[in-house]
Short mmCIF file of C-alpha atoms and ligand atoms in Angstrom, two decimals:
data_model
loop_
_atom_site.label_atom_id
_atom_site.label_comp_id
_atom_site.label_asym_id
_atom_site.label_seq_id
_atom_site.Cartn_x
_atom_site.Cartn_y
_atom_site.Cartn_z
CA MET A 1 71.37 109.26 44.83
CA ARG A 2 72.23 105.91 45.08
CA PRO A 3 70.62 103.55 47.40
CA ARG A 4 71.66 102.35 51.02
CA THR A 5 73.24 98.98 51.57
CA ILE A 6 73.16 96.88 54.20
CA VAL A 7 74.50 92.97 54.82
CA TYR A 8 73.56 91.14 56.83
CA THR A 9 76.14 87.90 57.01
CA GLY A 10 77.10 85.69 60.37
CA LYS A 11 77.78 81.88 62.12
CA GLY A 12 74.88 79.79 60.63
CA GLY A 13 71.62 80.30 62.60
CA VAL A 14 72.80 82.83 64.81
CA GLY A 15 70.09 85.02 63.38
CA LYS A 16 70.24 86.97 60.22
CA THR A 17 67.47 86.43 57.96
CA SER A 18 66.02 87.53 61.20
CA VAL A 19 68.10 90.83 61.60
CA ALA A 20 67.97 90.88 57.88
CA ALA A 21 64.30 91.16 57.68
CA CYS A 22 62.53 93.58 60.17
CA THR A 23 66.07 95.70 59.52
CA ALA A 24 63.85 95.72 55.78
CA ARG A 25 60.52 96.11 57.45
CA ALA A 26 61.63 99.27 59.70
CA CYS A 27 63.12 100.94 56.61
CA ALA A 28 59.42 101.20 54.54
CA ALA A 29 57.88 101.81 57.20
CA SER A 30 60.12 104.63 57.85
CA GLY A 31 59.60 105.97 54.14
CA LEU A 32 62.37 103.63 52.39
CA ARG A 33 61.38 101.68 48.68
CA THR A 34 62.78 98.64 50.65
CA LEU A 35 63.66 95.69 48.56
CA VAL A 36 64.96 92.35 51.57
CA ILE A 37 67.07 89.70 48.77
CA SER A 38 68.12 86.14 50.73
CA THR A 39 71.29 85.49 48.23
CA ASP A 40 71.82 82.23 50.93
CA PRO A 41 70.67 79.42 48.58
CA ALA A 42 69.32 78.28 51.25
CA HIS A 43 66.55 81.04 51.74
CA SER A 44 64.15 81.45 54.03
CA LEU A 45 63.54 84.79 53.89
CA SER A 46 59.14 83.60 52.96
CA GLU A 47 59.44 81.82 56.32
CA SER A 48 60.76 85.08 58.09
CA LEU A 49 58.45 86.84 55.83
CA GLU A 50 55.42 85.15 55.81
CA VAL A 51 55.09 86.20 52.26
CA GLU A 52 56.25 83.75 49.77
CA LEU A 53 59.04 84.89 47.46
CA CYS A 54 60.50 84.72 44.31
CA GLY A 55 63.10 85.10 42.24
CA GLU A 56 61.99 88.67 41.46
CA PRO A 57 61.35 91.49 43.69
CA THR A 58 57.94 90.28 44.68
CA ALA A 59 55.33 93.12 47.07
CA ALA A 60 55.80 91.93 50.58
CA ASP A 61 53.56 95.58 52.77
CA GLU A 62 53.70 98.62 52.28
CA ARG A 63 57.34 100.40 50.66
CA LEU A 64 58.81 96.51 51.05
CA TRP A 65 59.64 94.22 48.75
CA GLY A 66 61.33 90.84 49.23
CA GLN A 67 63.20 88.33 46.30
CA GLU A 68 64.74 84.88 46.88
CA VAL A 69 67.63 84.71 44.14
CA ASN A 70 67.40 80.87 42.58
CA ALA A 71 71.35 80.39 42.54
CA GLN A 72 70.61 78.04 39.28
CA GLU A 73 69.36 80.85 37.13
CA GLU A 74 72.21 83.60 37.85
CA MET A 75 74.66 80.53 37.63
CA GLU A 76 73.17 79.76 33.82
CA ARG A 77 73.68 83.55 33.34
CA HIS A 78 76.59 84.05 33.89
CA TRP A 79 78.57 80.71 34.65
CA SER A 80 77.57 78.22 31.65
CA GLY A 81 79.50 79.04 28.88
CA VAL A 82 82.84 78.46 31.76
CA GLN A 83 81.15 75.64 32.71
CA GLU A 84 80.02 73.44 29.28
CA TRP A 85 84.29 74.05 27.98
CA LEU A 86 84.91 72.76 31.93
CA GLY A 87 82.90 70.01 32.01
CA ASP A 88 83.73 68.99 28.30
CA LEU A 89 87.64 68.90 29.61
CA PHE A 90 87.05 67.30 33.20
CA ILE A 91 84.94 64.31 30.58
CA GLU A 92 87.60 64.02 28.31
CA ARG A 93 90.04 62.97 31.65
CA GLY A 94 87.88 60.61 31.75
CA VAL A 95 85.38 62.74 34.89
CA ASP A 96 82.39 61.29 35.04
CA ARG A 97 79.89 63.72 33.84
CA ILE A 98 77.81 64.41 36.96
CA SER A 99 80.78 64.84 39.16
CA ALA A 100 82.60 67.58 36.47
CA GLU A 101 79.44 68.97 36.94
CA GLU A 102 80.14 70.07 40.12
CA LEU A 103 83.55 70.54 39.89
CA THR A 104 82.23 72.78 37.29
CA VAL A 105 81.02 75.57 39.23
CA PRO A 106 83.17 76.30 42.69
CA PRO A 107 81.88 76.43 45.89
CA GLY A 108 79.99 79.53 47.16
CA MET A 109 80.21 80.80 42.92
CA ASP A 110 75.93 80.37 43.19
CA GLU A 111 75.99 82.80 46.16
CA LEU A 112 78.61 85.41 44.52
CA PHE A 113 76.30 85.23 41.26
CA SER A 114 73.50 86.18 43.30
CA LEU A 115 75.06 89.40 44.85
CA LEU A 116 75.42 89.80 41.65
CA ARG A 117 71.73 90.69 41.40
CA LEU A 118 72.56 93.75 43.35
CA GLN A 119 74.18 95.77 40.79
CA ALA A 120 70.51 95.77 38.39
CA HIS A 121 69.06 96.62 41.80
CA HIS A 122 71.20 99.98 42.73
CA ASP A 123 71.16 100.79 39.07
CA SER A 124 66.84 100.67 38.66
CA GLY A 125 66.67 103.93 40.82
CA GLU A 126 63.79 101.28 41.59
CA TRP A 127 65.69 101.23 45.39
CA ASP A 128 65.72 103.57 48.69
CA ALA A 129 67.00 100.71 50.51
CA ILE A 130 68.58 97.03 50.22
CA VAL A 131 69.10 94.17 52.84
CA VAL A 132 71.32 91.58 52.07
CA ASP A 133 70.86 88.42 53.39
CA CYS A 134 74.25 86.43 53.23
CA ALA A 135 74.61 83.07 53.51
CA PRO A 136 77.01 82.29 56.40
CA THR A 137 80.74 83.97 57.05
CA GLY A 138 82.80 81.19 55.82
CA GLU A 139 80.98 81.52 51.96
CA THR A 140 80.25 85.81 52.40
CA LEU A 141 84.43 86.30 53.13
CA ARG A 142 85.49 84.53 50.09
CA LEU A 143 83.08 86.13 47.84
CA LEU A 144 84.16 89.13 49.26
CA SER A 145 87.62 88.61 48.14
CA PHE A 146 87.32 87.53 45.12
CA PRO A 147 87.18 90.65 43.78
CA ASP A 148 89.83 91.06 43.85
CA VAL A 149 91.58 88.26 42.50
CA ALA A 150 89.09 89.49 39.63
CA ARG A 151 90.60 92.88 38.53
CA TRP A 152 94.46 90.76 38.36
CA TRP A 153 93.64 88.49 36.18
CA ILE A 154 91.81 90.96 34.29
CA GLU A 155 95.06 93.16 34.60
CA LYS A 156 97.47 90.41 34.59
CA VAL A 157 96.12 87.59 32.78
CA PHE A 158 93.57 88.07 30.61
CA PRO A 159 95.60 90.68 27.53
CA LEU A 160 98.74 88.11 27.12
CA GLU A 161 96.25 85.14 27.29
CA ARG A 162 94.00 86.02 24.01
CA GLN A 163 97.51 86.47 22.45
CA ILE A 164 99.09 83.20 23.56
CA LEU A 165 96.01 81.36 22.84
CA ALA A 166 95.26 83.85 19.40
CA ALA A 167 98.72 81.76 18.34
CA ALA A 168 98.73 78.50 20.00
CA ARG A 169 95.35 77.58 18.88
CA PRO A 170 96.07 75.82 15.64
CA LEU A 171 99.15 74.32 17.41
CA ALA A 172 97.44 73.19 20.89
CA ARG A 173 94.42 71.51 18.82
CA SER A 174 96.63 69.69 16.69
CA LEU A 175 99.63 68.83 18.52
CA LEU A 176 97.88 68.20 22.59
CA ASP A 177 94.40 66.89 23.29
CA ILE A 178 93.46 69.48 25.41
CA PRO A 179 90.51 72.06 23.76
CA LEU A 180 91.80 75.68 24.14
CA PRO A 181 89.24 77.85 25.63
CA SER A 182 87.06 79.26 23.36
CA GLN A 183 87.07 83.42 22.82
CA ALA A 184 83.38 83.70 24.00
CA VAL A 185 84.20 81.36 27.03
CA PHE A 186 87.12 83.65 27.07
CA ALA A 187 83.93 87.28 27.04
CA ASP A 188 82.66 85.59 29.31
CA ILE A 189 85.02 85.42 32.19
CA GLN A 190 85.84 88.73 31.26
CA ARG A 191 82.39 89.79 30.91
CA LEU A 192 82.07 88.10 34.38
CA SER A 193 84.93 89.84 36.60
CA ARG A 194 83.86 93.00 35.53
CA ASN A 195 80.82 91.77 37.61
CA LEU A 196 82.48 91.81 39.55
CA ILE A 197 84.54 93.89 40.23
CA ALA A 198 81.14 96.36 39.41
CA MET A 199 79.94 94.88 42.90
CA ASN A 200 82.81 95.56 44.64
CA GLU A 201 82.79 99.34 44.04
CA ILE A 202 78.90 99.16 44.96
CA LEU A 203 79.80 96.96 48.52
CA ARG A 204 82.94 99.42 49.14
CA ASP A 205 81.13 102.44 49.28
CA ARG A 206 80.74 103.25 52.50
CA GLU A 207 79.33 106.11 52.16
CA HIS A 208 75.96 104.37 51.01
CA SER A 209 77.35 100.61 51.67
CA THR A 210 77.95 98.78 55.44
CA ILE A 211 78.15 95.28 56.40
CA ARG A 212 76.61 94.06 59.92
CA LEU A 213 78.17 91.20 61.53
CA VAL A 214 75.29 88.94 63.74
CA MET A 215 76.48 86.71 66.80
CA ASN A 216 75.43 85.44 69.69
CA PRO A 217 77.18 85.91 73.05
CA ASP A 218 78.97 82.65 72.70
CA LYS A 219 82.32 82.16 72.97
CA MET A 220 83.06 80.99 69.56
CA VAL A 221 80.71 82.52 67.54
CA ILE A 222 81.78 86.36 68.04
CA GLY A 223 85.72 84.64 67.47
CA GLU A 224 84.16 84.08 64.52
CA ALA A 225 82.13 87.31 63.77
CA MET A 226 86.26 89.20 65.08
CA ARG A 227 87.83 87.32 62.53
CA THR A 228 85.12 88.20 60.05
CA PHE A 229 85.36 91.81 61.52
CA THR A 230 89.51 92.30 60.50
CA TYR A 231 88.78 90.82 57.58
CA LEU A 232 86.10 93.13 55.84
CA ASN A 233 88.89 95.89 57.38
CA LEU A 234 91.03 94.01 55.32
CA TYR A 235 89.39 94.80 52.43
CA GLY A 236 88.01 98.04 52.65
CA TYR A 237 84.14 97.16 53.69
CA LEU A 238 83.22 99.09 56.51
CA THR A 239 81.22 96.68 59.12
CA ASP A 240 78.71 99.90 60.71
CA ALA A 241 77.07 97.49 63.74
CA VAL A 242 77.16 94.55 65.05
CA VAL A 243 73.94 92.23 66.30
CA VAL A 244 74.40 90.44 68.94
CA ASN A 245 71.06 88.25 69.38
CA ARG A 246 69.58 85.87 72.03
CA VAL A 247 71.06 88.01 74.75
CA PHE A 248 68.94 86.25 77.95
CA PRO A 249 66.52 88.79 79.62
CA SER A 250 67.71 89.98 83.38
CA ASP A 251 64.73 88.00 84.87
CA VAL A 252 65.65 84.63 82.67
CA GLY A 253 65.64 82.70 85.75
CA ASP A 254 67.57 80.42 88.52
CA TYR A 255 68.03 78.50 85.45
CA PHE A 256 69.38 80.03 83.31
CA ALA A 257 71.83 82.80 85.84
CA GLY A 258 75.20 80.54 85.56
CA TRP A 259 74.51 81.46 81.68
CA ARG A 260 73.60 85.00 81.85
CA ARG A 261 76.68 85.41 83.97
CA VAL A 262 78.69 83.98 80.93
CA GLN A 263 77.55 85.60 78.26
CA GLU A 264 77.68 89.22 80.03
CA GLU A 265 81.16 88.30 80.06
CA HIS A 266 80.84 88.06 76.36
CA LEU A 267 79.50 90.48 75.88
CA GLU A 268 81.96 93.02 77.53
CA LEU A 269 84.15 90.63 74.97
CA VAL A 270 82.02 91.91 72.28
CA ARG A 271 82.39 95.43 73.26
CA SER A 272 85.94 95.37 73.57
CA ALA A 273 86.35 93.79 70.12
CA PHE A 274 85.08 96.21 67.64
CA SER A 275 84.82 99.33 69.72
CA PRO A 276 84.09 101.50 68.35
CA VAL A 277 81.32 100.08 65.99
CA PRO A 278 78.36 100.24 67.80
CA VAL A 279 76.83 97.05 69.42
CA LEU A 280 72.93 96.26 69.23
CA CYS A 281 72.33 93.45 71.38
CA ALA A 282 68.53 91.45 71.24
CA PRO A 283 67.34 89.00 73.75
CA TYR A 284 66.48 85.55 73.47
CA PHE A 285 62.43 86.74 72.97
CA ASP A 286 60.31 84.27 74.65
CA GLN A 287 58.77 83.07 71.51
CA GLU A 288 60.39 82.61 67.52
CA VAL A 289 61.44 85.52 65.51
CA VAL A 290 58.94 84.76 62.69
CA GLY A 291 55.82 86.99 60.82
CA PRO A 292 55.60 90.38 60.73
CA GLU A 293 54.60 91.48 64.74
CA MET A 294 57.59 89.57 65.57
CA LEU A 295 59.70 90.89 63.56
CA ASP A 296 58.62 94.27 64.37
CA ARG A 297 59.64 93.68 68.25
CA LEU A 298 62.48 92.45 67.48
CA ALA A 299 63.85 95.91 64.62
CA SER A 300 61.87 97.65 68.19
CA VAL A 301 64.55 96.90 70.83
CA LEU A 302 67.29 96.77 68.09
CA PHE A 303 66.33 100.19 67.06
CA ALA A 304 65.86 102.18 70.33
CA GLU A 305 68.38 104.06 70.31
CA HIS A 306 68.88 104.13 65.86
CA GLU A 307 68.32 104.79 62.83
CA PRO A 308 67.94 101.52 60.86
CA SER A 309 69.24 102.50 57.76
CA ALA A 310 72.06 104.85 58.91
CA VAL A 311 74.72 104.43 58.46
CA LEU A 312 75.70 103.44 62.50
CA HIS A 313 79.78 103.46 62.18
CA GLY A 314 81.95 105.79 59.25
CA ASP A 315 85.65 104.78 59.35
CA LEU A 316 87.38 101.43 59.24
CA THR A 317 88.80 100.31 62.50
CA GLN A 318 92.08 98.89 60.66
CA GLU A 319 94.37 99.30 58.02
CA LEU A 320 96.85 96.78 57.16
CA VAL A 321 99.15 97.43 54.62
CA VAL A 322 100.97 94.11 53.92
CA LEU A 323 105.04 95.20 52.71
CA GLU A 324 107.85 93.45 50.78
CA HIS A 325 109.46 92.79 54.05
CA GLY A 326 106.65 92.99 56.96
CA ALA A 327 103.31 94.78 57.85
CA VAL A 328 101.96 97.29 59.05
CA LEU A 329 98.55 96.76 61.03
CA ARG A 330 96.62 100.71 61.69
CA LEU A 331 94.51 100.42 64.76
CA ALA A 332 91.38 103.72 65.81
CA LEU A 333 91.24 103.85 69.32
CA PRO A 334 89.71 106.76 69.62
CA PHE A 335 89.12 106.92 73.23
CA ALA A 336 93.09 105.97 74.34
CA ARG A 337 94.91 108.75 75.76
CA LYS A 338 99.75 107.75 74.76
CA GLY A 339 99.87 105.21 77.63
CA ASP A 340 101.75 102.21 78.40
CA ILE A 341 102.08 100.08 74.93
CA SER A 342 101.31 96.60 75.29
CA LEU A 343 101.59 94.06 72.24
CA LYS A 344 101.39 90.01 72.50
CA LYS A 345 100.58 88.02 69.81
CA ILE A 346 99.76 84.03 69.96
CA GLY A 347 99.53 81.49 67.40
CA LEU A 348 96.95 84.49 64.89
CA GLU A 349 95.51 86.24 67.89
CA LEU A 350 97.41 89.68 68.82
CA ILE A 351 95.83 91.24 71.87
CA VAL A 352 96.92 94.98 72.32
CA GLY A 353 96.52 97.41 75.23
CA VAL A 354 96.53 100.98 75.43
CA ASP A 355 95.82 103.04 78.06
CA GLY A 356 93.96 100.72 79.71
CA GLN A 357 91.96 99.12 76.86
CA ARG A 358 93.13 96.21 75.53
CA ARG A 359 91.34 94.84 72.11
CA THR A 360 91.96 91.82 70.83
CA ILE A 361 92.53 91.44 66.98
CA MET A 362 92.09 88.02 64.81
CA LEU A 363 94.91 88.37 62.16
CA PRO A 364 94.82 86.88 58.31
CA PRO A 365 97.28 83.42 58.57
CA ALA A 366 99.09 85.61 55.68
CA LEU A 367 100.65 86.98 58.69
CA ALA A 368 100.96 84.45 60.61
CA ALA A 369 105.48 83.79 60.81
CA LEU A 370 105.56 87.78 61.40
CA GLN A 371 106.11 88.69 65.12
CA PRO A 372 105.32 92.92 66.30
CA ALA A 373 108.39 94.71 66.33
CA ALA A 374 107.46 98.18 67.15
CA ALA A 375 104.24 100.00 68.32
CA THR A 376 103.18 103.95 67.62
CA PHE A 377 100.81 105.30 68.64
CA GLU A 378 99.10 108.72 67.53
CA ASP A 379 96.18 110.16 66.80
CA GLY A 380 93.74 107.96 68.00
CA THR A 381 95.76 105.49 66.00
CA LEU A 382 98.40 102.59 66.95
CA GLU A 383 100.52 101.37 63.96
CA VAL A 384 102.28 98.03 64.94
CA ARG A 385 105.17 96.95 63.66
CA PHE A 386 105.54 93.64 62.19
CA ASN A 387 108.21 91.38 60.91
CA GLY A 388 109.80 89.35 58.83
CA ALA A 389 111.07 86.56 62.01
CA ARG A 390 110.41 83.56 61.06
CA ASP A 391 112.10 81.63 63.61
CA GLY A 392 108.83 83.26 65.66
CA ALA A 393 111.91 84.14 68.46
CA ARG A 394 112.38 87.41 68.38
CA ALA A 395 109.79 89.10 70.81
CA ALA A 396 107.47 90.92 70.70
CA GLY A 397 107.97 94.48 72.72
CA ALA A 398 106.10 98.57 72.30
N1 ATP B 1 65.63 87.20 69.17
C1 ATP B 1 65.79 85.80 69.01
N2 ATP B 1 64.98 84.96 70.41
C2 ATP B 1 63.93 84.05 69.59
N3 ATP B 1 63.95 83.43 68.63
C3 ATP B 1 65.20 83.83 67.88
C4 ATP B 1 65.32 85.75 67.63
N4 ATP B 1 66.66 85.22 66.55
C5 ATP B 1 66.65 83.74 65.78
N5 ATP B 1 64.80 83.63 66.10
C6 ATP B 1 65.01 82.19 65.73
O1 ATP B 1 66.24 81.18 65.56
C7 ATP B 1 66.31 81.07 64.15
C8 ATP B 1 67.00 81.40 63.10
O2 ATP B 1 67.02 82.38 62.89
P1 ATP B 1 68.10 82.45 61.72
O3 ATP B 1 66.27 82.47 60.56
O4 ATP B 1 66.53 84.22 61.77
O5 ATP B 1 69.09 82.56 61.33
P2 ATP B 1 70.24 82.61 60.42
O6 ATP B 1 71.33 83.31 61.00
O7 ATP B 1 69.39 83.17 58.71
O8 ATP B 1 70.40 81.37 59.99
P3 ATP B 1 70.89 80.55 59.06
O9 ATP B 1 72.55 80.04 59.35
O10 ATP B 1 70.70 79.16 58.88
O11 ATP B 1 70.08 81.20 57.25
C9 ATP B 1 64.52 80.75 63.57
O12 ATP B 1 63.89 80.02 64.34
C10 ATP B 1 64.66 82.44 64.44
O13 ATP B 1 62.91 82.13 64.26
MG1 MG B 2 69.90 82.49 57.07
#
């Protein structure tokens, strides 16, 4: 049986670590052997759980283990061969050693290697549930799209590259002053790419693995979460819940009453933007959420009506197919009946209205130049066709 895997991500400081830690505690309390693992290079899981963790799973409570992956170790394990070769290349080009070392590790790479740990945990059979506390969204997204790139390299580039290199090596060594990567470096990259693909398959197994987006009821934070949601859908990752953390309670007092009203409006936006994905809310507590007692308080509110380890929503809500001259976006609107469809595109925002429901979707930059050309609504699915009109002059319409 594959472990249930729940990945929490969201903008910096919104409460990812607290929510991941409290979910893990709740899963363990429900009888599951649970591992909560932090892949954010700036770990804070130890402080949250009030248990000193390290690079390997450490017992944190009954049926609960925690791990803060050591990115440096993972990097050495997966990347040192490539790093050495790239480093030599940069130094030969006159880059100083320290800069060369930094250049050989693309940004976000450390978290990627940390995530690879998931694979071994999946295969071990030791866990019923794995809860992942990720770095802020930007990084995580890049990582999730990376395996597709890796697959492309494996299928298209490696077979060719190897042959060319074998033929060119003696020539390159004598004529050019570039050290070509050795077969060992290629083997490293290939192994890494295969690991990435395997990890990707784990995360795209929608029966077991889901992503949960954590946010606060603030406009900018919600905007970023909506963009992330679109990307996750497009890459085929299932978002089964969104968590709105730090909502002012109704008895917040006069001083914050204005804030509370604004938060109410923002909560409406969250519900419409992520519908039909369940929205779990937690209040702004009167103290920090640190340690078992506060974590359990957070979990009891968040999961008052849901099983923490359940897949809380089973379908992707958006699908984007990019065609040669345009694109098709499919959107689940299960509660809408047939009605008037209105479409409006402002920059990268697509505002869709069907049967009184309005949805704002953040489109990926690849669609910036395209214009919505037609829309149909059938069997609870809205289909929007985009065409390649590059001047943006053609009117959007249903
Ligand atoms: N509902 C809440 N009420 C009050 N305080 C909270 C709540 N949720 C989280 N906090 C506090 O807010 C701070 C940030 O939370 P947390 O570390 O979980 O966020 P994060 O998203 O993991 O941050 P980072 O992006 O830095 O990793 C912590 O001090 C935590 O105790
Ligand atoms: Mg954190």
